[in-house]
Amino acid sequence: MLNMNLANQSAVVTMSSIDFLNDIINPARVEAGEKPVRPSDFHVRVNDEIGENINYENFVVGKTGHKTYYTILNMDQMMLVGMRESKAVRRIVLAKLKTLSSPPQLSAAELIAAIANNNVQQEKRLIVVEQKMEHIERGTIPVGYQGYSYLKATYGLSDAKSKQLVMAWSVPHKKVPHVAPGGQVIQMSVVHEESFEKALCQMMAEAEQRGSQWYHPKMARFSITSK
């Protein structure tokens, strides 16, 4: 139950008190020719040394069904508890804790492989970004759709009246990403041209000419320069 978080080239190490006992303290005692410590005795030492409010809500169940409660220790707390051991045991414990707190060293081959993998991932990310930009630049307007400036030039209805026609006749329309002349990505409104043309023809068939302008109940007065 070891947790290592490497950030800013420093390691934050935590370990359960049971793992600290079983993986570090007792192996160090055996190596130094001393008897292992029982979990109950060890946790008395932990409580006595740290002298803080320790959370013992977690537990593990042994083969006999007996529950052994444990707490989580940080590096400073493990150092304090380890210092209660004999000189020979302390040296072994300190060496093991130092190993845990040091970031793992990569071999030359592992380092080269890691750099190569990082370069590959970076290249993939760049390709994705380039593809997105290319899609924005040349694939913004779906097939069959046109912007309002095109509709105005083609059908002679102003932008405002074209938008009014689109809303009144429920002409399919949407917004798509578009690269402006300055390079800024904006949202562009586009309209389904065929549906727009049909709505325009229907509206003109129902419209009444009043002098140089036209009138339709859904459009009010409007001008049209073509079609």
Coordinates of C-alpha atoms in Angstrom, one line a residue:
M1 CA 0.0 0.0 0.0
L2 CA 2.7 2.4 -1.1
N3 CA 1.8 5.7 -2.8
M4 CA 4.4 7.7 -4.5
N5 CA 3.5 11.1 -6.1
L6 CA 6.4 12.7 -8.0
A7 CA 5.9 16.4 -8.5
N8 CA 8.5 19.2 -8.9
Q9 CA 11.2 16.5 -8.8
S10 CA 10.3 15.6 -5.2
A11 CA 8.6 12.4 -3.9
V12 CA 5.7 12.3 -1.5
V13 CA 5.7 8.8 0.0
T14 CA 2.9 7.3 2.2
M15 CA 2.6 3.7 3.4
S16 CA 0.2 1.8 5.7
S17 CA 1.6 1.1 9.1
I18 CA 1.1 -2.7 8.4
D19 CA 3.2 -2.5 5.2
F20 CA 5.8 -0.4 7.0
L21 CA 6.1 -3.1 9.6
N22 CA 6.0 -6.1 7.3
D23 CA 8.1 -4.7 4.4
I24 CA 10.6 -2.5 6.2
I25 CA 10.8 -2.7 10.0
N26 CA 10.6 -6.5 10.5
P27 CA 12.8 -7.4 7.5
A28 CA 15.4 -4.9 8.8
R29 CA 15.2 -6.5 12.3
V30 CA 15.7 -10.0 10.9
E31 CA 18.6 -8.7 8.8
A32 CA 20.2 -7.3 11.9
G33 CA 19.6 -10.5 13.8
E34 CA 16.7 -9.3 15.9
K35 CA 13.2 -10.7 16.4
P36 CA 10.3 -9.4 14.4
V37 CA 7.8 -7.1 16.2
R38 CA 4.1 -8.1 16.6
P39 CA 1.6 -5.7 14.9
S40 CA -0.1 -4.9 18.3
D41 CA 3.3 -4.0 19.9
F42 CA 4.3 -2.0 16.8
H43 CA 1.2 0.1 16.8
V44 CA 1.7 1.0 20.4
R45 CA 5.1 2.4 19.4
V46 CA 3.5 4.3 16.5
N47 CA 0.9 5.9 18.8
D48 CA 3.6 6.7 21.4
E49 CA 6.0 8.2 18.9
I50 CA 3.7 10.3 16.7
G51 CA 1.5 11.5 19.5
E52 CA -1.2 12.8 17.1
N53 CA -4.8 12.0 16.2
I54 CA -4.2 8.9 14.1
N55 CA -7.0 7.3 12.0
Y56 CA -7.3 3.6 12.6
E57 CA -10.6 3.1 10.7
N58 CA -8.9 0.9 8.0
F59 CA -8.2 -2.8 8.7
V60 CA -7.3 -6.0 7.1
V61 CA -8.7 -9.5 8.0
G62 CA -6.2 -12.3 8.6
K63 CA -6.6 -16.0 7.7
T64 CA -8.2 -16.6 11.1
G65 CA -10.7 -13.8 10.7
H66 CA -8.9 -11.5 13.1
K67 CA -9.0 -7.8 12.2
T68 CA -5.7 -5.8 12.2
Y69 CA -6.3 -2.1 12.1
Y70 CA -3.7 0.2 10.5
T71 CA -3.1 3.9 9.8
I72 CA -1.3 5.7 6.9
L73 CA 2.1 7.1 7.7
N74 CA 4.0 9.7 5.7
M75 CA 7.8 9.8 5.3
D76 CA 8.4 12.0 8.4
Q77 CA 6.3 9.7 10.6
M78 CA 8.1 6.6 9.3
M79 CA 11.4 8.2 10.0
L80 CA 10.3 9.0 13.6
V81 CA 9.1 5.4 14.2
G82 CA 12.2 3.9 12.6
M83 CA 14.5 5.9 14.9
R84 CA 13.1 3.9 17.9
E85 CA 14.9 0.8 16.6
S86 CA 18.5 -0.2 17.4
K87 CA 21.4 1.4 15.6
A88 CA 21.9 -1.6 13.3
V89 CA 18.2 -1.7 12.4
R90 CA 18.0 2.1 12.0
R91 CA 20.7 2.0 9.3
I92 CA 18.8 -0.6 7.3
V93 CA 15.5 1.3 7.7
L94 CA 17.0 4.6 6.7
A95 CA 18.5 3.0 3.6
K96 CA 15.1 1.6 2.6
L97 CA 13.3 4.8 3.2
K98 CA 15.9 6.7 1.2
T99 CA 15.3 4.3 -1.7
L100 CA 11.5 4.9 -1.5
S101 CA 11.9 8.7 -1.5
S102 CA 14.3 8.8 -4.4
P103 CA 12.7 8.9 -7.9
P104 CA 13.5 5.7 -9.9
Q105 CA 16.6 6.1 -12.1
L106 CA 16.1 5.1 -15.7
S107 CA 18.8 3.3 -17.7
A108 CA 20.1 4.8 -20.8
A109 CA 17.9 2.5 -22.9
E110 CA 14.8 3.3 -20.9
L111 CA 15.5 7.0 -21.0
I112 CA 15.9 6.9 -24.8
A113 CA 12.7 4.9 -25.1
A114 CA 10.8 7.3 -22.9
I115 CA 12.0 10.3 -24.9
A116 CA 11.1 8.6 -28.2
N117 CA 7.7 7.7 -26.9
N118 CA 7.1 11.3 -25.7
N119 CA 8.1 12.6 -29.1
V120 CA 5.7 10.2 -30.8
Q121 CA 2.9 11.3 -28.5
Q122 CA 3.7 15.0 -29.2
E123 CA 3.7 14.4 -32.9
K124 CA 0.3 12.7 -32.7
R125 CA -1.1 15.6 -30.8
L126 CA 0.3 18.1 -33.4
I127 CA -1.2 16.0 -36.3
V128 CA -4.6 16.1 -34.5
V129 CA -4.4 19.9 -34.1
E130 CA -3.4 20.3 -37.8
Q131 CA -6.2 18.1 -38.9
K132 CA -8.7 20.1 -36.9
M133 CA -7.4 23.4 -38.3
E134 CA -7.5 22.0 -41.8
H135 CA -11.1 20.9 -41.2
I136 CA -12.0 24.4 -39.9
E137 CA -10.3 26.1 -42.9
R138 CA -11.7 24.0 -45.7
G139 CA -14.5 22.0 -44.3
T140 CA -16.6 24.5 -42.4
I141 CA -19.6 24.8 -44.8
P142 CA -21.5 21.5 -45.1
V143 CA -22.5 20.4 -48.6
G144 CA -25.7 22.1 -49.6
Y145 CA -25.3 25.0 -47.2
Q146 CA -24.3 28.6 -47.8
G147 CA -23.6 31.7 -45.8
Y148 CA -25.8 34.8 -45.7
S149 CA -23.4 36.9 -47.8
Y150 CA -23.7 34.3 -50.6
L151 CA -27.5 34.2 -50.3
K152 CA -27.7 38.0 -50.5
A153 CA -25.5 38.1 -53.6
T154 CA -27.3 35.2 -55.3
Y155 CA -31.0 35.9 -54.4
G156 CA -30.9 39.7 -53.8
L157 CA -32.5 39.6 -50.3
S158 CA -30.7 41.5 -47.5
D159 CA -29.1 39.7 -44.7
A160 CA -31.8 40.8 -42.2
K161 CA -34.7 39.8 -44.5
S162 CA -32.9 36.5 -45.4
K163 CA -32.7 35.7 -41.7
Q164 CA -36.4 36.6 -41.3
L165 CA -37.3 34.3 -44.1
V166 CA -35.3 31.5 -42.6
M167 CA -37.0 31.8 -39.3
A168 CA -40.6 32.3 -40.7
W169 CA -40.3 29.3 -43.0
S170 CA -38.2 27.1 -40.7
V171 CA -35.4 26.8 -43.2
P172 CA -32.7 24.4 -42.0
H173 CA -29.7 26.4 -40.7
K174 CA -26.8 26.0 -38.3
K175 CA -23.5 27.5 -37.0
V176 CA -20.1 26.1 -38.1
P177 CA -16.5 27.1 -37.2
H178 CA -14.9 29.5 -39.7
V179 CA -11.5 31.1 -40.0
A180 CA -11.8 34.9 -40.3
P181 CA -9.3 36.8 -42.5
G182 CA -7.3 37.7 -39.4
G183 CA -7.0 34.0 -38.5
Q184 CA -9.5 34.0 -35.7
V185 CA -11.9 31.1 -35.5
I186 CA -15.5 32.3 -35.3
Q187 CA -18.9 30.8 -35.6
M188 CA -20.5 31.3 -39.0
S189 CA -24.3 30.9 -39.7
V190 CA -25.1 28.8 -42.8
V191 CA -28.4 28.0 -44.4
H192 CA -29.6 25.0 -46.5
E193 CA -29.7 26.7 -50.0
E194 CA -32.3 24.5 -51.7
S195 CA -34.7 24.9 -48.8
F196 CA -34.0 28.6 -48.8
E197 CA -34.7 28.9 -52.5
K198 CA -38.0 27.0 -52.1
A199 CA -39.1 29.3 -49.2
L200 CA -38.2 32.4 -51.2
C201 CA -40.2 31.2 -54.2
Q202 CA -43.2 30.5 -52.0
M203 CA -42.9 33.8 -50.3
M204 CA -42.6 35.8 -53.5
A205 CA -45.7 33.9 -55.0
E206 CA -47.7 35.1 -52.0
A207 CA -46.1 38.6 -51.7
E208 CA -47.8 41.8 -52.9
Q209 CA -45.8 44.4 -54.8
R210 CA -46.1 47.9 -53.4
G211 CA -44.3 50.4 -55.6
S212 CA -40.6 49.5 -55.7
Q213 CA -41.0 47.2 -52.7
W214 CA -42.8 44.0 -51.8
Y215 CA -45.0 43.1 -48.8
H216 CA -45.7 39.8 -47.1
P217 CA -47.4 39.3 -43.7
K218 CA -44.5 37.3 -42.5
M219 CA -41.9 39.6 -43.9
A220 CA -43.5 43.0 -43.8
R221 CA -42.0 45.4 -46.4
F222 CA -38.8 44.2 -48.2
S223 CA -36.8 44.8 -51.3
I224 CA -35.3 42.2 -53.6
T225 CA -32.8 43.0 -56.4
S226 CA -32.9 39.7 -58.3
K227 CA -34.9 36.5 -58.8

